[in-house]
Amino acid sequence: MRILMISDVYFPRINGVSTSIQTFKEELESLGHHVVLIAPEYPQIPQDSDPDPSIFRIPSRQVIFDPEDRMMRMKDILALTEALRAEQFDLIHVHTPFVAHYAGRKLA
């Protein structure tokens, strides 16, 4: 199966969502599934420097009153539409209810 995951949160932000995504991604891949993740870039991990090529880091900005979280730029996610369509995903899994939610709906 070809799976696209989208989340407003991922490492280096450490929380249950990040850990859950990493665990599901690794387990699904170990079963032979192709998994791609769209997640925000963080200052510690610039857009094109994630060591995992199946993770697309989207430019993001800090969330007011929450310095550890980031808000992805919708236009940068939607700029990937053609490349993502070419992947012919069987499933889109949205992990969080913010920008990722709206992006997932548009990409589906």
mmCIF file of C-alpha atoms in Angstrom:
data_model
loop_
_atom_site.group_PDB
_atom_site.id
_atom_site.type_symbol
_atom_site.label_atom_id
_atom_site.label_comp_id
_atom_site.label_asym_id
_atom_site.label_seq_id
_atom_site.Cartn_x
_atom_site.Cartn_y
_atom_site.Cartn_z
ATOM 1 C CA MET A 1 0.000 0.000 0.000
ATOM 2 C CA ARG A 2 1.129 3.558 -0.695
ATOM 3 C CA ILE A 3 0.415 5.829 2.282
ATOM 4 C CA LEU A 4 0.724 9.602 2.668
ATOM 5 C CA MET A 5 0.851 10.892 6.245
ATOM 6 C CA ILE A 6 0.416 14.580 7.006
ATOM 7 C CA SER A 7 1.082 16.143 10.395
ATOM 8 C CA ASP A 8 1.522 19.577 11.903
ATOM 9 C CA VAL A 9 3.955 18.017 14.405
ATOM 10 C CA TYR A 10 7.001 15.776 14.035
ATOM 11 C CA PHE A 11 10.509 15.450 15.400
ATOM 12 C CA PRO A 12 12.500 17.289 16.674
ATOM 13 C CA ARG A 13 9.294 18.214 18.577
ATOM 14 C CA ILE A 14 9.033 15.425 21.130
ATOM 15 C CA ASN A 15 5.508 14.415 22.070
ATOM 16 C CA GLY A 16 3.091 11.516 21.693
ATOM 17 C CA VAL A 17 2.060 12.509 18.173
ATOM 18 C CA SER A 18 5.651 12.546 16.878
ATOM 19 C CA THR A 19 6.437 9.240 18.565
ATOM 20 C CA SER A 20 3.242 7.633 17.264
ATOM 21 C CA ILE A 21 3.903 8.774 13.694
ATOM 22 C CA GLN A 22 7.475 7.482 13.788
ATOM 23 C CA THR A 23 6.341 4.127 15.184
ATOM 24 C CA PHE A 24 3.538 3.685 12.647
ATOM 25 C CA LYS A 25 5.787 4.770 9.761
ATOM 26 C CA GLU A 26 8.571 2.363 10.708
ATOM 27 C CA GLU A 27 6.198 -0.552 11.300
ATOM 28 C CA LEU A 28 4.286 0.010 8.061
ATOM 29 C CA GLU A 29 7.556 0.216 6.124
ATOM 30 C CA SER A 30 8.795 -2.992 7.755
ATOM 31 C CA LEU A 31 5.655 -4.679 6.396
ATOM 32 C CA GLY A 32 6.517 -3.500 2.883
ATOM 33 C CA HIS A 33 4.307 -0.418 2.623
ATOM 34 C CA HIS A 34 5.566 2.795 1.006
ATOM 35 C CA VAL A 35 5.070 5.694 3.464
ATOM 36 C CA VAL A 36 5.662 9.396 2.810
ATOM 37 C CA LEU A 37 5.301 12.034 5.531
ATOM 38 C CA ILE A 38 4.612 15.748 5.158
ATOM 39 C CA ALA A 39 5.696 17.626 8.291
ATOM 40 C CA PRO A 40 6.831 21.130 9.245
ATOM 41 C CA GLU A 41 10.402 22.215 9.008
ATOM 42 C CA TYR A 42 11.959 23.321 12.268
ATOM 43 C CA PRO A 43 14.911 25.694 12.643
ATOM 44 C CA GLN A 44 17.062 22.682 13.639
ATOM 45 C CA ILE A 45 16.098 20.799 10.429
ATOM 46 C CA PRO A 46 16.004 22.993 7.310
ATOM 47 C CA GLN A 47 13.637 22.041 4.498
ATOM 48 C CA ASP A 48 15.987 19.943 2.350
ATOM 49 C CA SER A 49 18.213 18.451 5.030
ATOM 50 C CA ASP A 50 16.064 15.750 6.641
ATOM 51 C CA PRO A 51 18.073 12.509 6.593
ATOM 52 C CA ASP A 52 14.929 10.548 5.603
ATOM 53 C CA PRO A 53 14.111 11.197 1.913
ATOM 54 C CA SER A 54 10.511 10.076 2.449
ATOM 55 C CA ILE A 55 9.851 13.081 4.710
ATOM 56 C CA PHE A 56 8.884 16.346 3.042
ATOM 57 C CA ARG A 57 9.656 19.277 5.356
ATOM 58 C CA ILE A 58 7.370 22.236 4.673
ATOM 59 C CA PRO A 59 8.386 25.824 5.468
ATOM 60 C CA SER A 60 6.693 26.843 8.684
ATOM 61 C CA ARG A 61 6.452 29.595 11.243
ATOM 62 C CA GLN A 62 6.314 29.662 15.015
ATOM 63 C CA VAL A 63 2.915 29.481 16.679
ATOM 64 C CA ILE A 64 2.226 32.421 18.980
ATOM 65 C CA PHE A 65 2.369 31.416 22.653
ATOM 66 C CA ASP A 66 3.723 27.948 21.787
ATOM 67 C CA PRO A 67 7.404 28.162 20.833
ATOM 68 C CA GLU A 68 7.776 24.401 20.293
ATOM 69 C CA ASP A 69 5.074 24.050 17.637
ATOM 70 C CA ARG A 70 5.127 25.209 14.038
ATOM 71 C CA MET A 71 2.503 26.177 11.464
ATOM 72 C CA MET A 72 3.137 24.904 7.923
ATOM 73 C CA ARG A 73 2.465 27.102 4.904
ATOM 74 C CA MET A 74 -0.501 25.684 2.994
ATOM 75 C CA LYS A 75 0.704 27.019 -0.361
ATOM 76 C CA ASP A 76 3.956 25.072 0.021
ATOM 77 C CA ILE A 77 2.067 21.852 0.698
ATOM 78 C CA LEU A 78 -0.224 22.424 -2.270
ATOM 79 C CA ALA A 79 2.808 23.125 -4.473
ATOM 80 C CA LEU A 80 3.579 19.404 -4.070
ATOM 81 C CA THR A 81 0.186 18.350 -5.480
ATOM 82 C CA GLU A 82 1.409 17.114 -8.862
ATOM 83 C CA ALA A 83 4.369 15.221 -7.398
ATOM 84 C CA LEU A 84 2.113 13.653 -4.785
ATOM 85 C CA ARG A 85 -0.500 12.656 -7.369
ATOM 86 C CA ALA A 86 2.229 10.883 -9.314
ATOM 87 C CA GLU A 87 2.822 8.719 -6.213
ATOM 88 C CA GLN A 88 -0.749 7.358 -6.534
ATOM 89 C CA PHE A 89 -1.339 7.030 -2.800
ATOM 90 C CA ASP A 90 -3.921 4.519 -1.638
ATOM 91 C CA LEU A 91 -4.457 6.257 1.688
ATOM 92 C CA ILE A 92 -3.982 9.737 3.154
ATOM 93 C CA HIS A 93 -3.695 9.743 6.952
ATOM 94 C CA VAL A 94 -4.028 13.147 8.609
ATOM 95 C CA HIS A 95 -2.604 13.119 12.140
ATOM 96 C CA THR A 96 -3.478 16.606 13.392
ATOM 97 C CA PRO A 97 -6.473 18.975 13.030
ATOM 98 C CA PHE A 98 -4.760 22.157 11.899
ATOM 99 C CA VAL A 99 -3.074 22.986 8.561
ATOM 100 C CA ALA A 100 -2.494 19.263 7.956
ATOM 101 C CA HIS A 101 -6.233 18.628 8.139
ATOM 102 C CA TYR A 102 -7.088 21.180 5.462
ATOM 103 C CA ALA A 103 -4.171 20.114 3.272
ATOM 104 C CA GLY A 104 -5.195 16.463 3.514
ATOM 105 C CA ARG A 105 -8.731 17.301 2.431
ATOM 106 C CA LYS A 106 -7.462 19.258 -0.565
ATOM 107 C CA LEU A 107 -4.968 16.567 -1.582
ATOM 108 C CA ALA A 108 -7.566 13.800 -1.334
#
